[in-house]
PDB file of C-alpha atoms in Angstrom:
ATOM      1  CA  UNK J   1       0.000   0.000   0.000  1.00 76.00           C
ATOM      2  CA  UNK J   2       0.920   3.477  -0.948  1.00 80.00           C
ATOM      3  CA  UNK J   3       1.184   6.553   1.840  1.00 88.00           C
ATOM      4  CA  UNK J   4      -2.450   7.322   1.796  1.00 93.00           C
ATOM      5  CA  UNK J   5      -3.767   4.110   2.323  1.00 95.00           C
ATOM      6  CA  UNK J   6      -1.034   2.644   4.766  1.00 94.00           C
ATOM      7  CA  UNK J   7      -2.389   6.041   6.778  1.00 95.00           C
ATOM      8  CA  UNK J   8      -6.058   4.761   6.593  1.00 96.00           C
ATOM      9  CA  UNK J   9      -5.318   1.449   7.456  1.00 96.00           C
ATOM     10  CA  UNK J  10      -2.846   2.120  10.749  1.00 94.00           C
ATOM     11  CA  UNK J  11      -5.982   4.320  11.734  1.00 94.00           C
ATOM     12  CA  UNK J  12      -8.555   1.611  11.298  1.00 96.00           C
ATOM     13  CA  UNK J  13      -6.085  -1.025  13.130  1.00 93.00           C
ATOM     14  CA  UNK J  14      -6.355   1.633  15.937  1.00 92.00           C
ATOM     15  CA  UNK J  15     -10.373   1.867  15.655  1.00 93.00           C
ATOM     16  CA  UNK J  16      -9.915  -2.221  15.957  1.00 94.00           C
ATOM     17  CA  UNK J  17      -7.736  -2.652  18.799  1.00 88.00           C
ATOM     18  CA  UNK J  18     -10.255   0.292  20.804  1.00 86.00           C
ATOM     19  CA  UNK J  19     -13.160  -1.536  19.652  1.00 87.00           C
ATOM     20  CA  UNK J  20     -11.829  -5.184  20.462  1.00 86.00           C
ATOM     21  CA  UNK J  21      -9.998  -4.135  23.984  1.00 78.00           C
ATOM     22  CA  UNK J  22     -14.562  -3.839  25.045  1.00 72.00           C
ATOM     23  CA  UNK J  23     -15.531  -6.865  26.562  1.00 68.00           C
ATOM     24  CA  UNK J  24     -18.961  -6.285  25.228  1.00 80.00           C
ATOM     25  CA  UNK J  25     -17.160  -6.746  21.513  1.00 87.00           C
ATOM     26  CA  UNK J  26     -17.065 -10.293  20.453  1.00 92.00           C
ATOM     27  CA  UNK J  27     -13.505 -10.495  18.251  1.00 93.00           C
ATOM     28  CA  UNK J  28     -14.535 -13.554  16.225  1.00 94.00           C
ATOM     29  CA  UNK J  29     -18.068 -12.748  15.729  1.00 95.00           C
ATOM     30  CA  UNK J  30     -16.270  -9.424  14.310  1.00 96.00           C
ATOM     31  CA  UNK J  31     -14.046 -11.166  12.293  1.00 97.00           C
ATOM     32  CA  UNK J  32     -16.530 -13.160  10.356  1.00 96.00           C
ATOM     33  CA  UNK J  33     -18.633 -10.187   9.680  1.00 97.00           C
ATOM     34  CA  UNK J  34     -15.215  -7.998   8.401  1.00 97.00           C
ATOM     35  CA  UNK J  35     -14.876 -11.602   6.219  1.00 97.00           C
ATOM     36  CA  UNK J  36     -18.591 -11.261   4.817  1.00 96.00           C
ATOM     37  CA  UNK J  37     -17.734  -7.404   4.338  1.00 97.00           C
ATOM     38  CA  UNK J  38     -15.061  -8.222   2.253  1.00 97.00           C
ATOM     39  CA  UNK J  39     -16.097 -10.777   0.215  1.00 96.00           C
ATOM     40  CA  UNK J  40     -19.164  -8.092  -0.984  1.00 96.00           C
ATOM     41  CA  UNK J  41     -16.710  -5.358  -2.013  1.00 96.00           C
ATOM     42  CA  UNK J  42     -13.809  -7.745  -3.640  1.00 95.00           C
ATOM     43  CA  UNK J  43     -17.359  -8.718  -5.526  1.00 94.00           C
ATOM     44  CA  UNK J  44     -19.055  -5.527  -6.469  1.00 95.00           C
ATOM     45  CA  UNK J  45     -16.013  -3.407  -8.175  1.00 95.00           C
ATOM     46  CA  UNK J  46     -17.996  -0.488  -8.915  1.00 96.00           C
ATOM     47  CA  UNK J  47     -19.666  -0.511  -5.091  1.00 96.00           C
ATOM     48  CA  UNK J  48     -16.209   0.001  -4.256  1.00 96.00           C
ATOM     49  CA  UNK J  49     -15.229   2.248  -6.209  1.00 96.00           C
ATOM     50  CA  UNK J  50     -18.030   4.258  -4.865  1.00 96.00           C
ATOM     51  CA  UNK J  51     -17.005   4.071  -1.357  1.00 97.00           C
ATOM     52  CA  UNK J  52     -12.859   4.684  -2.076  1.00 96.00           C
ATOM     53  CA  UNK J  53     -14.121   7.667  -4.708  1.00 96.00           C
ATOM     54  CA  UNK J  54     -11.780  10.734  -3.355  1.00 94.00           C
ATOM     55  CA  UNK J  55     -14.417  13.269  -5.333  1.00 95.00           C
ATOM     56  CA  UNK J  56     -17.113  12.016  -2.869  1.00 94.00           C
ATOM     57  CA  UNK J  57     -17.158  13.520   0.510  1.00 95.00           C
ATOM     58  CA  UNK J  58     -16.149  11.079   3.540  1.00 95.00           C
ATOM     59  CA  UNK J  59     -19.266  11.368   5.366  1.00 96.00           C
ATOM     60  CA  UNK J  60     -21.523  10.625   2.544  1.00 96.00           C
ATOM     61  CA  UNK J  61     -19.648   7.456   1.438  1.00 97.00           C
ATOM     62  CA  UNK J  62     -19.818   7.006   5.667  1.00 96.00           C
ATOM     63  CA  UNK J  63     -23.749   6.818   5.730  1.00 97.00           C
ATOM     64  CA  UNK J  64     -23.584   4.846   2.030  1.00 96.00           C
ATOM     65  CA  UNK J  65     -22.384   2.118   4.222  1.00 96.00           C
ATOM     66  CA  UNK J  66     -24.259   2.649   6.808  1.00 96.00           C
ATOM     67  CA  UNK J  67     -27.463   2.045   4.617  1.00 96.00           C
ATOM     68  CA  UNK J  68     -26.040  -0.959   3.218  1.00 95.00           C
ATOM     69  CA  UNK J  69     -24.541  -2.451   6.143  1.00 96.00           C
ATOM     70  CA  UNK J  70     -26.849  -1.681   8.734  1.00 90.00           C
ATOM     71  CA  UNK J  71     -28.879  -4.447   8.351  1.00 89.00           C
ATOM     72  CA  UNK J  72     -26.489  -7.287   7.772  1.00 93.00           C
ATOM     73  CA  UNK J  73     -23.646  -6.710  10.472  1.00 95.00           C
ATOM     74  CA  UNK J  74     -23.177  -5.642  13.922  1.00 94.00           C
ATOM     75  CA  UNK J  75     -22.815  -1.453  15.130  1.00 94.00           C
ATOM     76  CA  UNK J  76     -19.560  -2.158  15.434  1.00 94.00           C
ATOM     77  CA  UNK J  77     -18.662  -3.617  12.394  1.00 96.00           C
ATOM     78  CA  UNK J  78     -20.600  -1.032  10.881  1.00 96.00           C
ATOM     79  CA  UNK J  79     -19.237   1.999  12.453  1.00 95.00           C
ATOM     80  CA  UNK J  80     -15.801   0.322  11.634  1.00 96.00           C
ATOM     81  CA  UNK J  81     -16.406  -0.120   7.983  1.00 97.00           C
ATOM     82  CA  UNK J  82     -17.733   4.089   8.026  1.00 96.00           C
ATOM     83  CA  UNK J  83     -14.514   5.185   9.570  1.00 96.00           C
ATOM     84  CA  UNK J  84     -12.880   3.350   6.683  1.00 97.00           C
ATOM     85  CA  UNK J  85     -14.079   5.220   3.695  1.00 97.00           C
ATOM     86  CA  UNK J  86     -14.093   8.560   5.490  1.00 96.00           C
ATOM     87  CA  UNK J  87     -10.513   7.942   4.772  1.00 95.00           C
ATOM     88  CA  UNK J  88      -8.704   7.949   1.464  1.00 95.00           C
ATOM     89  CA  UNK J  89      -7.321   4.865  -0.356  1.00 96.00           C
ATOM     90  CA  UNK J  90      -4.689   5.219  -3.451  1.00 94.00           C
ATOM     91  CA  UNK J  91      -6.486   2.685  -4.602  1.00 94.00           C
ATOM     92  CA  UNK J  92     -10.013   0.583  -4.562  1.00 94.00           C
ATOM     93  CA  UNK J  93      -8.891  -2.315  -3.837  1.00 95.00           C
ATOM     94  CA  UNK J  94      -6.684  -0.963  -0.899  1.00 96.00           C
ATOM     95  CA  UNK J  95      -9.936  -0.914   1.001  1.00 97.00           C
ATOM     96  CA  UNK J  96     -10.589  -4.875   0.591  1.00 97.00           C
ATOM     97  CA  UNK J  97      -6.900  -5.633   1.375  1.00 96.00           C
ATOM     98  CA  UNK J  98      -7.323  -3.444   4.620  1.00 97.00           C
ATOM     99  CA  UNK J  99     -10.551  -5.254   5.289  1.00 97.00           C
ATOM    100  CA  UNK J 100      -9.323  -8.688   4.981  1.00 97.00           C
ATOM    101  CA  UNK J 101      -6.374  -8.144   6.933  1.00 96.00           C
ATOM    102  CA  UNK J 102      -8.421  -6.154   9.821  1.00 97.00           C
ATOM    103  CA  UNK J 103     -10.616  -9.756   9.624  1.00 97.00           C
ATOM    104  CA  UNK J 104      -7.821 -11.963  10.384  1.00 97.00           C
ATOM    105  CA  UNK J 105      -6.819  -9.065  12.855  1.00 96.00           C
ATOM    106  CA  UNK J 106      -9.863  -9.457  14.812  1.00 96.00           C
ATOM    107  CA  UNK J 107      -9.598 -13.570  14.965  1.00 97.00           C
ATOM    108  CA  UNK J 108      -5.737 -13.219  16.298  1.00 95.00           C
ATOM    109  CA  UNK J 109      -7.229 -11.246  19.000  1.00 92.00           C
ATOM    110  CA  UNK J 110      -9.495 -13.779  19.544  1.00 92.00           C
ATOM    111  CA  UNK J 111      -6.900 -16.215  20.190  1.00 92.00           C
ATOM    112  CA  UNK J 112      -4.872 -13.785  22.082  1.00 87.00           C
ATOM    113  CA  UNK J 113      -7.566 -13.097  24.388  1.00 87.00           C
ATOM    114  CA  UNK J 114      -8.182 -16.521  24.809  1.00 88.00           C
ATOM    115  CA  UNK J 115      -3.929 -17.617  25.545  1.00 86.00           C
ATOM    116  CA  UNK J 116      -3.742 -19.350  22.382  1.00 92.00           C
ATOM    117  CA  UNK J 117      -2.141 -16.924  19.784  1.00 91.00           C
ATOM    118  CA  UNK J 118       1.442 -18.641  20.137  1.00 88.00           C
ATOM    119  CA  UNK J 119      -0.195 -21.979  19.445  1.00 92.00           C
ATOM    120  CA  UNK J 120      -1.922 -20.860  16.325  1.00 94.00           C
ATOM    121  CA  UNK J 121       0.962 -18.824  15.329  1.00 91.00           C
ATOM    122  CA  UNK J 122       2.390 -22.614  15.356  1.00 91.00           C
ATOM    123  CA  UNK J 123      -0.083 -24.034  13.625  1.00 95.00           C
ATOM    124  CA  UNK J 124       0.304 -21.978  11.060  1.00 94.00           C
ATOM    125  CA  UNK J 125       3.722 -22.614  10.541  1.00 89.00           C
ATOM    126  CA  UNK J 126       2.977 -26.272  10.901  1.00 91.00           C
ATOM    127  CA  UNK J 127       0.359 -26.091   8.173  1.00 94.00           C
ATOM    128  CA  UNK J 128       2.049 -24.639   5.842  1.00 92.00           C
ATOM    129  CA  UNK J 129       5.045 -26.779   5.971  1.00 89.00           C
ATOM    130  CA  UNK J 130       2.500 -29.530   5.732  1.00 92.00           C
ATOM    131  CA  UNK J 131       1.468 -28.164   2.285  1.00 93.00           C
ATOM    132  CA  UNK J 132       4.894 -27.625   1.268  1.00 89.00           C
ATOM    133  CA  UNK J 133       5.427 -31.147   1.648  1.00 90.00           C
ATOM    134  CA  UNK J 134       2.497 -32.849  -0.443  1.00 94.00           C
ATOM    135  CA  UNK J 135       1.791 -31.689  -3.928  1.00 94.00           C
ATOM    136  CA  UNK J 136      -1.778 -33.605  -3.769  1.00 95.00           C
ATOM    137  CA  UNK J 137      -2.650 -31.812  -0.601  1.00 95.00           C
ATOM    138  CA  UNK J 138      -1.397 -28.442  -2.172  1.00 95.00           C
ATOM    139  CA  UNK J 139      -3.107 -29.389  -5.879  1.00 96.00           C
ATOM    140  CA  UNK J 140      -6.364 -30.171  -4.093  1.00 96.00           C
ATOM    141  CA  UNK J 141      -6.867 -26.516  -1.890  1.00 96.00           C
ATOM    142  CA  UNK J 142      -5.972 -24.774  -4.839  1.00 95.00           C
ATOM    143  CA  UNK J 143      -7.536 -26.405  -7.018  1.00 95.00           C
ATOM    144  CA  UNK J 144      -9.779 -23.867  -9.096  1.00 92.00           C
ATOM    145  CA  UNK J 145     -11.804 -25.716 -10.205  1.00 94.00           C
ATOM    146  CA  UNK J 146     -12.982 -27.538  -6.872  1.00 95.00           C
ATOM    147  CA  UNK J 147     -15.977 -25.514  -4.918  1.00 95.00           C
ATOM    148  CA  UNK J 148     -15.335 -23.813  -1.965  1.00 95.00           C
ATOM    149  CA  UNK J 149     -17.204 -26.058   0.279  1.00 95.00           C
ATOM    150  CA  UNK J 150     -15.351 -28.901  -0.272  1.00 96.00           C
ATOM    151  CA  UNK J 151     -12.410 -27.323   0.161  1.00 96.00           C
ATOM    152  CA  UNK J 152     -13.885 -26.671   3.310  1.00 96.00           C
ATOM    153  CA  UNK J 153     -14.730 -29.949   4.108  1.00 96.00           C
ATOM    154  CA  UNK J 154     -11.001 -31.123   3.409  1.00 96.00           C
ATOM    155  CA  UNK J 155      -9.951 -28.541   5.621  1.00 96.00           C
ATOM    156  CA  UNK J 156     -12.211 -29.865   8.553  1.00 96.00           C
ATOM    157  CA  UNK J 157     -11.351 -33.327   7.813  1.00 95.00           C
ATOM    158  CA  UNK J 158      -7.703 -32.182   8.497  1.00 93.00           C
ATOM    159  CA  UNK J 159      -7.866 -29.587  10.980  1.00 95.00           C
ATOM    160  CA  UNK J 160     -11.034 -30.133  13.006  1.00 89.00           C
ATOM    161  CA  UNK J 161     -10.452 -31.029  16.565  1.00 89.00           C
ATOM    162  CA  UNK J 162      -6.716 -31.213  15.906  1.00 92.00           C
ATOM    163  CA  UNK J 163      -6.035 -27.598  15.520  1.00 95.00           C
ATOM    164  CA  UNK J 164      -7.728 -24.142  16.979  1.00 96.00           C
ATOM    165  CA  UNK J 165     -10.291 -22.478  16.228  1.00 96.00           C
ATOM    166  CA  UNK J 166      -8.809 -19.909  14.679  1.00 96.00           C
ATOM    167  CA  UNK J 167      -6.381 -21.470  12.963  1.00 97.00           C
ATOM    168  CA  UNK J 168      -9.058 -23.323  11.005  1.00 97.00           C
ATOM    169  CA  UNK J 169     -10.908 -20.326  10.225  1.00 96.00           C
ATOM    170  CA  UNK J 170      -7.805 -17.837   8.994  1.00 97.00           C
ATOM    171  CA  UNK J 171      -6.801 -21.333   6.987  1.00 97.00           C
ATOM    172  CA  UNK J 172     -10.039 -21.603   5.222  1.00 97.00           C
ATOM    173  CA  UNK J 173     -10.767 -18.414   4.444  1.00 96.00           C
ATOM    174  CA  UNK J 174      -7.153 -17.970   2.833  1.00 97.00           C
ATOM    175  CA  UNK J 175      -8.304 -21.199   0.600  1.00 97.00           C
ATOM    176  CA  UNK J 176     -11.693 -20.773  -0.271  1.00 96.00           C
ATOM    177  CA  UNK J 177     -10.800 -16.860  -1.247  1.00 94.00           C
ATOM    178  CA  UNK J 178      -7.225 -16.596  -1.553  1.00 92.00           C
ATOM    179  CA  UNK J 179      -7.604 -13.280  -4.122  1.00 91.00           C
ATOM    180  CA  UNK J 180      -4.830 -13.561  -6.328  1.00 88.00           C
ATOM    181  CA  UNK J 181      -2.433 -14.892  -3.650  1.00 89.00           C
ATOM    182  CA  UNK J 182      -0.448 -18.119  -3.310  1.00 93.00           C
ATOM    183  CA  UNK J 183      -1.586 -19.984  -0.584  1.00 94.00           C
ATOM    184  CA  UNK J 184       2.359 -20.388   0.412  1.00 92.00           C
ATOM    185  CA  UNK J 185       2.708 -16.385   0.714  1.00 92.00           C
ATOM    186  CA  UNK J 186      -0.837 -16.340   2.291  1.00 94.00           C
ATOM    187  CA  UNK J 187       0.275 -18.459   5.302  1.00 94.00           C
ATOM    188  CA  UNK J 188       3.138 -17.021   5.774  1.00 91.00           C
ATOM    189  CA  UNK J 189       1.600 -13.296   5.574  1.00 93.00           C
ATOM    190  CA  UNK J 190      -0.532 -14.678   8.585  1.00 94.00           C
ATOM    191  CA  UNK J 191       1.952 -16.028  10.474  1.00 90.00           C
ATOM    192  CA  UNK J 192       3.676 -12.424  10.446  1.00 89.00           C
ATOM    193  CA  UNK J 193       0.114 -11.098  11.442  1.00 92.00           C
ATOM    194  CA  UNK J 194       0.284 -13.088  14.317  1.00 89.00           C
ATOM    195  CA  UNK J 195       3.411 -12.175  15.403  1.00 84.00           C
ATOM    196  CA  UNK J 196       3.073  -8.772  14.772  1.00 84.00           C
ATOM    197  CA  UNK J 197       0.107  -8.924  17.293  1.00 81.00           C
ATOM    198  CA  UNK J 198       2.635  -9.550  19.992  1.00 74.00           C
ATOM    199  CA  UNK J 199       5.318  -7.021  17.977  1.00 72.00           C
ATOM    200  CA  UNK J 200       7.328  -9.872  17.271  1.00 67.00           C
ATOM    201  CA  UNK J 201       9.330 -10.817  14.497  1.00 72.00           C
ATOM    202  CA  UNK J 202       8.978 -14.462  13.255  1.00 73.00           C
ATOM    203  CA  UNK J 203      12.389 -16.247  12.955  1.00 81.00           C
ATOM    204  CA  UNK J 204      12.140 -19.731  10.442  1.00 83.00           C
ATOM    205  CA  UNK J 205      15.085 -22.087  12.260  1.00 86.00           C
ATOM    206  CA  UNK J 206      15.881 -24.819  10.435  1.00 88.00           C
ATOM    207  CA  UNK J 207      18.292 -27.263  11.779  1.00 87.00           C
ATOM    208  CA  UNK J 208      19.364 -31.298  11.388  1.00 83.00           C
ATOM    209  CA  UNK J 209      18.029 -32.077  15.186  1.00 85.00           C
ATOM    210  CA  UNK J 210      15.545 -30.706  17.092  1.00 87.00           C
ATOM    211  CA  UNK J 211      16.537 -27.827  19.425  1.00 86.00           C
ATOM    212  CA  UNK J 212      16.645 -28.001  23.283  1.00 87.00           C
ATOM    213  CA  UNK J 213      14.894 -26.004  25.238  1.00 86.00           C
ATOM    214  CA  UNK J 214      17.372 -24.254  26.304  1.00 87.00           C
ATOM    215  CA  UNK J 215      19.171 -23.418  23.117  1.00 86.00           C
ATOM    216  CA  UNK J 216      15.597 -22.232  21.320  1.00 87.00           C
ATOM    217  CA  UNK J 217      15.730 -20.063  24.665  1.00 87.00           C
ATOM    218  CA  UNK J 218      19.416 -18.611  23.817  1.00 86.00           C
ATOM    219  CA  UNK J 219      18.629 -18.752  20.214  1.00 86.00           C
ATOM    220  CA  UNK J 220      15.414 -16.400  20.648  1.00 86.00           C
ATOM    221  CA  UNK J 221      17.443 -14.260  23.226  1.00 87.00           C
ATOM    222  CA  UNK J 222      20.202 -13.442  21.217  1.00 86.00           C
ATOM    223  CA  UNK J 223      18.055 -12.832  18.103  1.00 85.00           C
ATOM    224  CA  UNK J 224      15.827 -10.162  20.415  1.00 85.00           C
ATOM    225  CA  UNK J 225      19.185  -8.341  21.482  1.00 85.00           C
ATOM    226  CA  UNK J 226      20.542  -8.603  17.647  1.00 83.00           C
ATOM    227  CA  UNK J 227      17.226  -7.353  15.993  1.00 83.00           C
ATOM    228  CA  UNK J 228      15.702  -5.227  19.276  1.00 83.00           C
ATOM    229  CA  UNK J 229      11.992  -6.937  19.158  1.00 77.00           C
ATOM    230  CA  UNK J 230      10.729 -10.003  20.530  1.00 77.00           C
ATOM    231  CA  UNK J 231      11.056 -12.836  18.180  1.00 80.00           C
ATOM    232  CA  UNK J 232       8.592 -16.139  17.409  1.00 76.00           C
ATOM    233  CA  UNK J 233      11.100 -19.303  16.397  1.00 83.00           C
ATOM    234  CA  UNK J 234       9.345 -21.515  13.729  1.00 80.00           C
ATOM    235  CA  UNK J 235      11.623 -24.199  14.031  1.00 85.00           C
ATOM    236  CA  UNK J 236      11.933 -26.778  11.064  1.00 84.00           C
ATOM    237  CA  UNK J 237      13.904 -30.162  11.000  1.00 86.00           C
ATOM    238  CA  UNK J 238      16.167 -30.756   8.207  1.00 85.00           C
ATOM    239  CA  UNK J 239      18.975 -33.347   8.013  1.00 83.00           C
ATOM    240  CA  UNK J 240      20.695 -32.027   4.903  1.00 80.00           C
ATOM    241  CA  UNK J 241      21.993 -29.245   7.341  1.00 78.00           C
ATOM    242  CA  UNK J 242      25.229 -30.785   8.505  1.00 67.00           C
ATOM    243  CA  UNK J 243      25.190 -29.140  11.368  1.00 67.00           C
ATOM    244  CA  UNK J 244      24.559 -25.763  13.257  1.00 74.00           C
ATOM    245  CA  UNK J 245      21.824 -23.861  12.398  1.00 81.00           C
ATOM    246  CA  UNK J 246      19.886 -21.637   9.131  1.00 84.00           C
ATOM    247  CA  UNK J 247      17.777 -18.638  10.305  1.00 85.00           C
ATOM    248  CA  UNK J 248      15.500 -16.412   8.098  1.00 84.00           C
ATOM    249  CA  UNK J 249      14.051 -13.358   9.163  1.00 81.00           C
ATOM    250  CA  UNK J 250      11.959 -11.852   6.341  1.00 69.00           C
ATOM    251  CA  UNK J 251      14.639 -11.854   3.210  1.00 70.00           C
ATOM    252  CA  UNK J 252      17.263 -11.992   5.814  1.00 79.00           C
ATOM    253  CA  UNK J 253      18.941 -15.298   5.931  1.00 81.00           C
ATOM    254  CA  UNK J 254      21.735 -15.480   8.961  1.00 79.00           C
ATOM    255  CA  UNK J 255      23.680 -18.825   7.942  1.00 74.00           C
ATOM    256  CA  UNK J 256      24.983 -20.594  10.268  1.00 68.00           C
ATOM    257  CA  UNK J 257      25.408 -24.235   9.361  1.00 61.00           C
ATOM    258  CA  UNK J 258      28.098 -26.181   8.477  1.00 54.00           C
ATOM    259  CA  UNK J 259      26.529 -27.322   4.614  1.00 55.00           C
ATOM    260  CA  UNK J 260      26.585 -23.315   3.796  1.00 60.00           C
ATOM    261  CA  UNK J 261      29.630 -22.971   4.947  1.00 57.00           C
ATOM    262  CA  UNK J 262      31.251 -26.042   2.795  1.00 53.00           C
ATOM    263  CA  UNK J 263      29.514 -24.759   0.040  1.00 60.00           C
ATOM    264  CA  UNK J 264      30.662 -21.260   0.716  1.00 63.00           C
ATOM    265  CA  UNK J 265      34.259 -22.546   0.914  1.00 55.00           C
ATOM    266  CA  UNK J 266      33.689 -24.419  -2.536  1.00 54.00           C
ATOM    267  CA  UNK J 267      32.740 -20.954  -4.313  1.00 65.00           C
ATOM    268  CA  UNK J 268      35.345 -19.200  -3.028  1.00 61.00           C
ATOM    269  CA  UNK J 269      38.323 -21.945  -4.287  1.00 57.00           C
ATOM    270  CA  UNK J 270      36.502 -22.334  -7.621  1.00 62.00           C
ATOM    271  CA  UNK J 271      36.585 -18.180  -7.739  1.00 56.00           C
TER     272      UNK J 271
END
């Protein structure tokens, strides 16, 4: 997103996190109604348009949605979705990306309210390296062609009672409306969601054994120190790493093993 609409959207995160810190606010009942919301205007272009239109004035695209929402969601999804177009977007579709993302928003604090939002940020992880590992599983959720109920169904059949509630809801929604995305850089696009909700950076560590405890505990302190934020390890078992470990951060990659290094050493003597 360009200035204007990263502006809008840091102020409607703000009108979320005020909204969901009321008890009286259900977060996941919110979420599924920001879902429904979204799924209208990715649907109705020129609806959108309407409500993004920076000739129109703010409050009249505010009570547009009122009159159209009113009926079908809560007050406070409603007033949410008003302070939304008051603002301006660069562009439409800025709005339904800011939607969608305020949707999964709302479920994260769900789980976080609840004490589960490290195990779904887990889950996550879990799932998609899951789907990185089976082409059938991957071929069937993305599968174009395939309704999105059963995709739904194959999700339940995998995830239900063996995963939480709101990982199986930010899952299915990613697969049965993904929106141009690839459901690899969709999970992992939630997985920084959730860790953002903690400010947290998520750290990928991949190693040939499994980690102790007490080395993912140095490992995460020493990454905290080196990158000054709290950091989420997705840990990952590989046994073509020799030995030592690989960490990514973002498009960082620190390189620790002993394979990289080998490798390293090859370039340099063939250089």
């Amino acid at each position: 997103m360009n200035g204007a609409s990263r502006e809008a959207l840091a102020a409607a995160r703000e009108r979320l996190d005020a909204l969901t810190d009321s008890t009286s606010v259900d977060a996941g009942s919110l979420a599924d109604e920001l879902a429904a919301v979204t799924a209208l205007l990715d649907r109705e272009v020129s609806l959108r348009r309407v409500l993004t239109d920076p000739a129109q004035a703010g409050e009249a695209k505010a009570e547009l949605a009122q009159r159209l929402l009113g009926s079908q969601v809560s007050g406070s999804a409603v007033d949410l979705v008003a302070g939304m177009v008051r603002s301006r977007w660069s562009q439409s579709r800025d709005l339904v990306d800011a939607l969608e993302e305020l949707a999964n928003l709302a479920d994260l604090t769900a789980a976080q309210q609840a004490g589960t939002l490290d195990n779904v940020e887990d889950e996550l992880f879990r799932f998609g390296r899951i789907v990185s590992g089976s082409t059938e599983l991957r071929s069937a959720l993305t599968d174009r062609k395939a309704t999105a109920s059963a995709k739904s169904e194959l999700l339940r059949s995998l995830l239900g009672g063996r995963a939480n509630v709101v990982t199986e809801r930010l899952v299915t929604r990613l697969v049965t409306a993904p929106r141009g995305r690839s459901l690899e850089s969709g999970l992992e696009s939630l997985s920084k969601l959730a860790a953002d909700r903690r400010n947290r950076m998520v750290a990928v560590v991949t190693s040939a054994v499994p980690l102790s405890d007490t080395q993912k505990q140095r490992l995460g302190a020493a990454l905290a120190k080196l990158y000054g934020r709290q950091m989420h390890l997705n840990l990952d078992v590989d046994p073509g790493v020799v030995g030592g470990i690989r960490v990514q951060i973002g498009d960082e990659v620190i390189n620790g093993s002993i394979a990289d290094r080998l490798e390293d050493a090859s370039r340099r003597l063939a250089s």
